[in-house]
Coordinates of C-alpha atoms in Angstrom, one line a residue:
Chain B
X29 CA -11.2 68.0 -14.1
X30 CA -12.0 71.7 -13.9
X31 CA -13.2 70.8 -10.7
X32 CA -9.4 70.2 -8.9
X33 CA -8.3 73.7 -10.0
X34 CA -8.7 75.4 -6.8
X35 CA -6.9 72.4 -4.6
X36 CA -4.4 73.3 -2.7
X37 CA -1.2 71.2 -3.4
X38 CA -1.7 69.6 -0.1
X39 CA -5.1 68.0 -1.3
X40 CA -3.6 67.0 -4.8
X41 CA -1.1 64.8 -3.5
X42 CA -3.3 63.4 -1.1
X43 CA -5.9 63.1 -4.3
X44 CA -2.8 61.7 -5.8
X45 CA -1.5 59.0 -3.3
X46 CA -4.8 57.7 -2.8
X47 CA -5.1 57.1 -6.6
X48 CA -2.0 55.2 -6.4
X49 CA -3.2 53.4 -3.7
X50 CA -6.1 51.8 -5.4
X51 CA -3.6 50.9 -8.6
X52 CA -1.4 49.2 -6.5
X53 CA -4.3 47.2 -5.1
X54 CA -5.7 46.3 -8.3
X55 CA -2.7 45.7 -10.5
X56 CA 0.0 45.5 -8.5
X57 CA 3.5 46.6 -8.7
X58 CA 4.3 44.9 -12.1
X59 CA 1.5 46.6 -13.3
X60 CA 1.4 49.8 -12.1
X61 CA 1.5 52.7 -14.5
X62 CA 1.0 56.5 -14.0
X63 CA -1.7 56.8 -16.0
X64 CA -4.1 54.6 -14.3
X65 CA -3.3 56.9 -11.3
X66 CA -4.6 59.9 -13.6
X67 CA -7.4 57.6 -14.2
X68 CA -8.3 57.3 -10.9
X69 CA -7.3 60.4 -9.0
X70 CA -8.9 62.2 -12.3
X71 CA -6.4 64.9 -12.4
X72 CA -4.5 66.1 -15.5
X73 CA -0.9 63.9 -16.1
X74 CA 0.9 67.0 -16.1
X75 CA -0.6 67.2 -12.6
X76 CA 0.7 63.6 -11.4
X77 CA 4.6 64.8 -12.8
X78 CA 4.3 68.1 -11.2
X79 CA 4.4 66.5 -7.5
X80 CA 6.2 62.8 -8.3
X81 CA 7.8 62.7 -11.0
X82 CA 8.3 59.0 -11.4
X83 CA 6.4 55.7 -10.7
X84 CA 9.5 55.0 -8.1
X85 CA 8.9 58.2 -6.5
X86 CA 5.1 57.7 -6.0
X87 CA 6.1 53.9 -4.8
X88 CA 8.4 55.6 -2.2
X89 CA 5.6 57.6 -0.6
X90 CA 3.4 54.4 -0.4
X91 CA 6.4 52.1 0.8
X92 CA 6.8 55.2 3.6
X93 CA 3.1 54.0 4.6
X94 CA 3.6 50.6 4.2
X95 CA 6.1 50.9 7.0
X96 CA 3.3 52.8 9.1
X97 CA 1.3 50.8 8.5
X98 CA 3.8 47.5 9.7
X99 CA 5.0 49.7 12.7
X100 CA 1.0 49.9 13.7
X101 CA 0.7 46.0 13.4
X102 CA 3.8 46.1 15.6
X103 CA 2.9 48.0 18.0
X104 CA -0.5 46.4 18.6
X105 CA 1.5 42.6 19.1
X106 CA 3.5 43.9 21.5
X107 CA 0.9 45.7 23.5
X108 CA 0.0 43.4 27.0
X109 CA 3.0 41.5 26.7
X110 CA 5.8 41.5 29.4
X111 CA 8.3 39.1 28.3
X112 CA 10.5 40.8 25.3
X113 CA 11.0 37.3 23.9
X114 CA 7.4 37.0 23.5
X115 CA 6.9 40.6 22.2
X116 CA 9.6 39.4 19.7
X117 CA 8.0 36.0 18.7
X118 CA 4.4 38.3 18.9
X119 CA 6.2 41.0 16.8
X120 CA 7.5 38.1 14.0
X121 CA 3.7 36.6 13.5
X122 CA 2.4 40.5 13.1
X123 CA 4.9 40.7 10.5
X124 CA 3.8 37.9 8.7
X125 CA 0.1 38.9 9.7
X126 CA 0.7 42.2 7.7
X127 CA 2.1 40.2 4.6
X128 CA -1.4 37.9 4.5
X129 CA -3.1 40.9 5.2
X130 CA -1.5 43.8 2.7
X131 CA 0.3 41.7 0.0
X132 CA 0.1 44.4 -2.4
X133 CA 1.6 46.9 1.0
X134 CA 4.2 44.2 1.7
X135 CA 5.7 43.6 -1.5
X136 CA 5.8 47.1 -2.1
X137 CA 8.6 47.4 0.9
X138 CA 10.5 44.4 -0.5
X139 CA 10.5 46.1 -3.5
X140 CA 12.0 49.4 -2.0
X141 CA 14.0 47.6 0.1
X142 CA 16.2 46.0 -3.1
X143 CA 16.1 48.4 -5.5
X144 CA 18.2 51.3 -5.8
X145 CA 16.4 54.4 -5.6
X146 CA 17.5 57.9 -5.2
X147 CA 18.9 59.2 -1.8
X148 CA 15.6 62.0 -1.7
X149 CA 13.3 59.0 -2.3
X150 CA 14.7 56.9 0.0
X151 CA 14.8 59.6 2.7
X152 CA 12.1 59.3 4.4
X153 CA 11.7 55.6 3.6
X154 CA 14.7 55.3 5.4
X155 CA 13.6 57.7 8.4
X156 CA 10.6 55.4 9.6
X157 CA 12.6 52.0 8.7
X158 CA 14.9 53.3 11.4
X159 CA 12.2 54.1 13.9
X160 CA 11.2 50.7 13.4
X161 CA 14.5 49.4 13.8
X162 CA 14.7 51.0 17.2
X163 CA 11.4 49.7 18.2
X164 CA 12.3 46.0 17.9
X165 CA 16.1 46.9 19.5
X166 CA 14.3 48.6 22.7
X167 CA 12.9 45.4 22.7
X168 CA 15.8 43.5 22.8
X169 CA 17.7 45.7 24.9
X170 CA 14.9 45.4 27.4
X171 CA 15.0 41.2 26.8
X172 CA 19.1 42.1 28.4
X173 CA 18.5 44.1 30.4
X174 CA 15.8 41.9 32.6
X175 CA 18.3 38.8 31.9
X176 CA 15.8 37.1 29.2
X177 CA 18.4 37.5 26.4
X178 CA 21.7 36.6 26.1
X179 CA 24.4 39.3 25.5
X180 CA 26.4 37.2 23.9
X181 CA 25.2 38.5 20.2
X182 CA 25.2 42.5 19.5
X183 CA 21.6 44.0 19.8
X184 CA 21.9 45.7 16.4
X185 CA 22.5 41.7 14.8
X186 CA 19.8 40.7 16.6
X187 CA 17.4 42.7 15.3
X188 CA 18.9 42.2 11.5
X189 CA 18.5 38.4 11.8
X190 CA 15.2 38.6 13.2
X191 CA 14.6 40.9 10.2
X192 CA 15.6 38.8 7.3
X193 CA 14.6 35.4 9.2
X194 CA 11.5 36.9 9.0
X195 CA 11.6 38.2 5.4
X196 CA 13.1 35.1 4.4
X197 CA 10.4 32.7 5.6
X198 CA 7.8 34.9 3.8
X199 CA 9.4 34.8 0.7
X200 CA 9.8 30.8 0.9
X201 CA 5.9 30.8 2.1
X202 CA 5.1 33.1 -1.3
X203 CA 7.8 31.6 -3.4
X204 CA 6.7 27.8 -2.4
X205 CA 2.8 27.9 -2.1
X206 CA 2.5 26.5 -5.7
X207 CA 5.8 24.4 -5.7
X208 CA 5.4 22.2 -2.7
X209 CA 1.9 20.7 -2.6
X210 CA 2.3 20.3 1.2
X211 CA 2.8 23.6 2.3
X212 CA -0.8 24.2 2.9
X213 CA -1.1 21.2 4.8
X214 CA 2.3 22.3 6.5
X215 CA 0.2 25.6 7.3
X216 CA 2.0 28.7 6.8
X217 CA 0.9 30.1 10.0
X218 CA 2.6 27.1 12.5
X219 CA 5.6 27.2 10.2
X220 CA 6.2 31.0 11.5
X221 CA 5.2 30.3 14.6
X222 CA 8.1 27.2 15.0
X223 CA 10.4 29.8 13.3
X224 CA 9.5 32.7 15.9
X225 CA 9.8 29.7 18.6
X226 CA 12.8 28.3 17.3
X227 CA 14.9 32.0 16.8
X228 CA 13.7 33.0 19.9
X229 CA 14.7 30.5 22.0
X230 CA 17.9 30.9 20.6
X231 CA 18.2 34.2 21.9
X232 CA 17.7 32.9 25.7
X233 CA 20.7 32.9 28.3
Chain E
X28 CA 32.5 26.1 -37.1
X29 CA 33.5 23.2 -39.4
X30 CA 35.4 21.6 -37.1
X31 CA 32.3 21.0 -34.7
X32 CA 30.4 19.5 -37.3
X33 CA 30.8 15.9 -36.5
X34 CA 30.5 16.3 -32.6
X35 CA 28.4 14.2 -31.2
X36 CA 25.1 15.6 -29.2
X37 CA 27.3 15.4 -25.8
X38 CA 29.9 17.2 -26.7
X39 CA 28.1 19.5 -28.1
X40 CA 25.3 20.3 -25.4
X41 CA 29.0 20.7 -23.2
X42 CA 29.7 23.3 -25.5
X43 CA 26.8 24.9 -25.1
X44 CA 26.9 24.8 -21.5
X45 CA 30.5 25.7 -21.0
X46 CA 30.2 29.1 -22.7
X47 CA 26.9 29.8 -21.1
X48 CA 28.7 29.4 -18.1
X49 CA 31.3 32.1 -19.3
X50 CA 28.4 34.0 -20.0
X51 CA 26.9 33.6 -16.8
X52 CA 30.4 34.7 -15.0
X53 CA 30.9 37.9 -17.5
X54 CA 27.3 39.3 -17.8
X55 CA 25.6 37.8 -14.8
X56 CA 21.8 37.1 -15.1
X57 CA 20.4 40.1 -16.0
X58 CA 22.7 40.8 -19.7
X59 CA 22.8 37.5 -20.2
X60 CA 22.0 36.5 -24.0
X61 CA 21.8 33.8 -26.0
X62 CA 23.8 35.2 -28.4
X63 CA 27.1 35.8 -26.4
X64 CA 26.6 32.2 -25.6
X65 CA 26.7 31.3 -29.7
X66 CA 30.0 34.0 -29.6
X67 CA 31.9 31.5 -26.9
X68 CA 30.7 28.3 -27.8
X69 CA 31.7 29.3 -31.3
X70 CA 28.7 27.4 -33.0
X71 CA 25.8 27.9 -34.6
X72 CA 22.7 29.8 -33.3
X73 CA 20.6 26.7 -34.6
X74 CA 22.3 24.2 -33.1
X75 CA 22.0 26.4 -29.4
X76 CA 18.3 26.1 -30.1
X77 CA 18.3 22.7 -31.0
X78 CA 19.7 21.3 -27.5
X79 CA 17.9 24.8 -25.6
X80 CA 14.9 26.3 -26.2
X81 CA 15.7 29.3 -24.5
X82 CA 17.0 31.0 -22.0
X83 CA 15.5 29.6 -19.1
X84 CA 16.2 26.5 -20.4
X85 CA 20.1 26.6 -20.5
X86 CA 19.2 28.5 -16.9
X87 CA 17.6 25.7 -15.7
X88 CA 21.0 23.7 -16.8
X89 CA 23.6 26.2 -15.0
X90 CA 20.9 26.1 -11.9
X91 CA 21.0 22.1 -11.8
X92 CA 25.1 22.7 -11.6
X93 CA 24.9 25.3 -9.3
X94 CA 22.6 22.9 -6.9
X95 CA 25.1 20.2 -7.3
X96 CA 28.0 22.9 -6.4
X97 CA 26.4 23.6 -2.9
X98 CA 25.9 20.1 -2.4
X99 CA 29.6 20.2 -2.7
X100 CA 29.9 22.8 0.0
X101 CA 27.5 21.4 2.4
X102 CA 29.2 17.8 2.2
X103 CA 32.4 19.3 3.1
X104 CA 31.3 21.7 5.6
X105 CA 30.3 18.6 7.9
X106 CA 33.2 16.3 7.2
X107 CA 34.9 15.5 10.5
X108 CA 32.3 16.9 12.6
X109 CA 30.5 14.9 15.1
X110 CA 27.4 16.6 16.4
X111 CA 24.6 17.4 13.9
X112 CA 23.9 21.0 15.8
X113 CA 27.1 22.0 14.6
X114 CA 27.1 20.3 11.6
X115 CA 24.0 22.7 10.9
X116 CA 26.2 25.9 11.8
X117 CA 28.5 24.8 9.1
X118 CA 26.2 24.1 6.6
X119 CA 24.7 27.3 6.8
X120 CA 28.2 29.0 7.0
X121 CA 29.1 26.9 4.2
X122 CA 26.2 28.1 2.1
X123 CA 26.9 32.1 3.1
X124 CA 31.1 31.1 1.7
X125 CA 29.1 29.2 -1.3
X126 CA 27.3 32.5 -2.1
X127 CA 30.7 34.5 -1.2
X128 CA 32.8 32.7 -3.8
X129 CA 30.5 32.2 -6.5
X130 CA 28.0 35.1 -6.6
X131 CA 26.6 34.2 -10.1
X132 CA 25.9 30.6 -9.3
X133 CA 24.2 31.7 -5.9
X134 CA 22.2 34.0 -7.8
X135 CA 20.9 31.8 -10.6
X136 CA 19.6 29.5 -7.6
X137 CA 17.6 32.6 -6.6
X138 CA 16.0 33.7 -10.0
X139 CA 15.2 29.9 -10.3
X140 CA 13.4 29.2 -7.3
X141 CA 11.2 32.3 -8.1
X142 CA 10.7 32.3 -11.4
X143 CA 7.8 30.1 -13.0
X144 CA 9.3 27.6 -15.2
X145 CA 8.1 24.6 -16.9
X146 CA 7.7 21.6 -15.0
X147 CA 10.4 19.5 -17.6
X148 CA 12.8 22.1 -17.0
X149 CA 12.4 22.2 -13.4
X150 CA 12.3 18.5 -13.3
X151 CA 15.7 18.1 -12.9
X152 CA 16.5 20.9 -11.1
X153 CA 14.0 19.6 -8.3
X154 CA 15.6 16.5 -7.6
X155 CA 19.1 17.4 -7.1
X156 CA 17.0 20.2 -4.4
X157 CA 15.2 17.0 -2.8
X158 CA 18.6 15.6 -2.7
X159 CA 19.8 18.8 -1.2
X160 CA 16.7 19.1 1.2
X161 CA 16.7 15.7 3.0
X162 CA 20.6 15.9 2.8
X163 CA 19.5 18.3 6.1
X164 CA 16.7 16.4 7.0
X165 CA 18.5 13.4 7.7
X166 CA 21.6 15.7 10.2
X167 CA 18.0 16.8 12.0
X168 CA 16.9 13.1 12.4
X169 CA 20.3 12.6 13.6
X170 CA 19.8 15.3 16.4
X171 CA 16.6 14.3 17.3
X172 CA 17.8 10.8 17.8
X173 CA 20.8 12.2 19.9
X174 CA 18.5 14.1 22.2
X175 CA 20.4 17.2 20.8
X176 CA 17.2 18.7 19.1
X177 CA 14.4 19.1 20.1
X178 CA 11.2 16.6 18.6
X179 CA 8.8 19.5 18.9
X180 CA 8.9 21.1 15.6
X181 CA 8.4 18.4 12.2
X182 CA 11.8 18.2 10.8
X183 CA 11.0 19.5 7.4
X184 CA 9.8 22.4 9.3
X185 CA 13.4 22.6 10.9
X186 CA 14.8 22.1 7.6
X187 CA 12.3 25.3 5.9
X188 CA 13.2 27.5 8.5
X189 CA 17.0 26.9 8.4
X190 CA 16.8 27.2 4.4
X191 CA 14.5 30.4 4.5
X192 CA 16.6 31.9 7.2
X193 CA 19.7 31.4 5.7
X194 CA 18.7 33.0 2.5
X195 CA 16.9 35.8 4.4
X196 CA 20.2 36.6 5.8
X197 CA 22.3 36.5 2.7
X198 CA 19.8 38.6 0.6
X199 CA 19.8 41.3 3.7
X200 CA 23.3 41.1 3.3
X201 CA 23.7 41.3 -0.6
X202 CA 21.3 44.4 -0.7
X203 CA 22.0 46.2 2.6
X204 CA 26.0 46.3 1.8
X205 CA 25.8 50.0 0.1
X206 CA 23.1 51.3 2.1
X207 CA 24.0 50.4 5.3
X208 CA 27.4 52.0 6.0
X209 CA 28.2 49.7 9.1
X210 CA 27.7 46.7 7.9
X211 CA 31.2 45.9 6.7
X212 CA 32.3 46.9 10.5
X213 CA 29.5 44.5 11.7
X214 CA 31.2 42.0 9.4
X215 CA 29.3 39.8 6.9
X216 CA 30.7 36.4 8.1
X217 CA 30.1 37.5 11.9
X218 CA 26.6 38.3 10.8
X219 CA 25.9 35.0 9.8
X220 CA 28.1 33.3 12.5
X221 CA 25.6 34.8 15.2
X222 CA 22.9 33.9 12.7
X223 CA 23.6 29.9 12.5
X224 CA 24.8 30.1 16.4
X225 CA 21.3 31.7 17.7
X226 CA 18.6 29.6 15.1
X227 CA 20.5 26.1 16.3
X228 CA 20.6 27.6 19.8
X229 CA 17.0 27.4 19.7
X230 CA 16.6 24.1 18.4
X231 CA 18.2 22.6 21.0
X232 CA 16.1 20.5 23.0

């Protein structure tokens, strides 16, 4: 460890996060423990508690990528598309797209997203969420504005019923897999495509 | 406790059931113990363990009830009502009031469809839910047949989707109500108005 003494904090954290990174990975959120982080980042503990000084507040740097990380997939679904409906619908199978892709990333936001968690923690959680938020309401503004989308329903609705739709279906597809035998023959991917298709359409004039 | 001593079996698993639903009410899933159920029942620990062999067990009970409840809700929320879109606006309605007057209940249903349980306790649990299920199935037959829905997505899709939505939706609204200051101006029941109207919007054929 005498080799980290000169790091700048900068590089510690960074030493740090990425440590984190790889326990998420491998154990998970259950079991996630700070001092397989020290493992990994080989660093002292004291260290690790000088910069985070919880397991919630290292999970609230990670859950601020996770939603990076989402925002990315997003912007890459909607990118070539004209129609807002279809960035919406293109935007909903990115979403699930990022769950198959990143469980580990993806349960780490729904994790954030119900628990309660200091206001410093959740500050810039909740900084990026709402850039994300206005990303998918442009969106829908835009689907209005060109006469796509009906006004009837308040943009900011919208976009939180798109939201937990969304979040809803993946839970069913993660909760269900091993319940219902037929799931996989169902194929998660059509049954959020039919649920994009279905909310969507809904949305038309 | 002498006086329970020549109950039969029925009465007594009644009992048992009765306080754990005081239990349930008062301490909510989380404190819930097995021996604040022995305090109301007034009744032996053994004889709790006897009928239940656990927790989860006498969860699996309350969650069989609680199925049956918002059977209940979903039967009333289409008497008198003609066309099965609309019947599906109420029923999801019906399950947001459902989850709005008995929070508990709602949230056992929850916990249960996550949790792993045994397969005898979830037995019972999993065909009131089939009940439940093609309860829905059958109002979507009923639209496809009426040319009211459209016969592109599988109905058990359409029935998924609805389900997962609807609890996507209540969720976002059980844990965004203290972080997000403006959702009690948005109103809850609003929320889930424009919810049911836009995802049976989009079924239409």
């Amino acid at each position: 460890m005498k080799r980290n003494k000169h790091h700048s904090p900068e590089i510690r954290k960074q030493q740090i996060l990425l440590a984190s990174e790889i326990v998420l990975l491998k154990e998970g959120i259950e079991s996630f423990t700070i001092d397989q982080v020290v493992f990994h980042a080989q660093i002292a503990k004291g260290t690790v508690y000088k910069y985070y000084k919880n397991k919630d507040h290292l999970f609230a740097e990670l859950a601020v990528k996770s939603v990076e990380m989402l925002y990315q997939y997003f912007r890459t679904a909607v990118a070539d598309i004209e129609s807002p409906i279809q960035k919406l619908q293109s935007v909903i199978k990115s979403c699930y797209r990022f769950y198959h892709d990143y469980p580990q990333y993806y349960g780490l936001l729904n994790y954030f997203e119900r628990k309660e968690v200091d206001a410093v923690q959740r500050g810039r959680y909740q900084k990026i969420s709402f850039e994300l938020q206005s990303f998918i309401e442009k969106i829908i503004d835009e689907g209005k504005a060109m006469g796509e989308i009906s006004g009837k329903v308040p943009t900011q609705s919208i976009d939180y019923i798109i939201w937990s739709g969304t979040i809803g279906m993946i839970q069913f597809i993660e909760s269900k897999k091993e319940l219902i035998p037929d799931l996989k023959v169902i194929n998660q991917e059509k049954l959020i495509h039919d649920f994009a298709l279905i909310i969507t359409s809904g949305l038309r004039i």
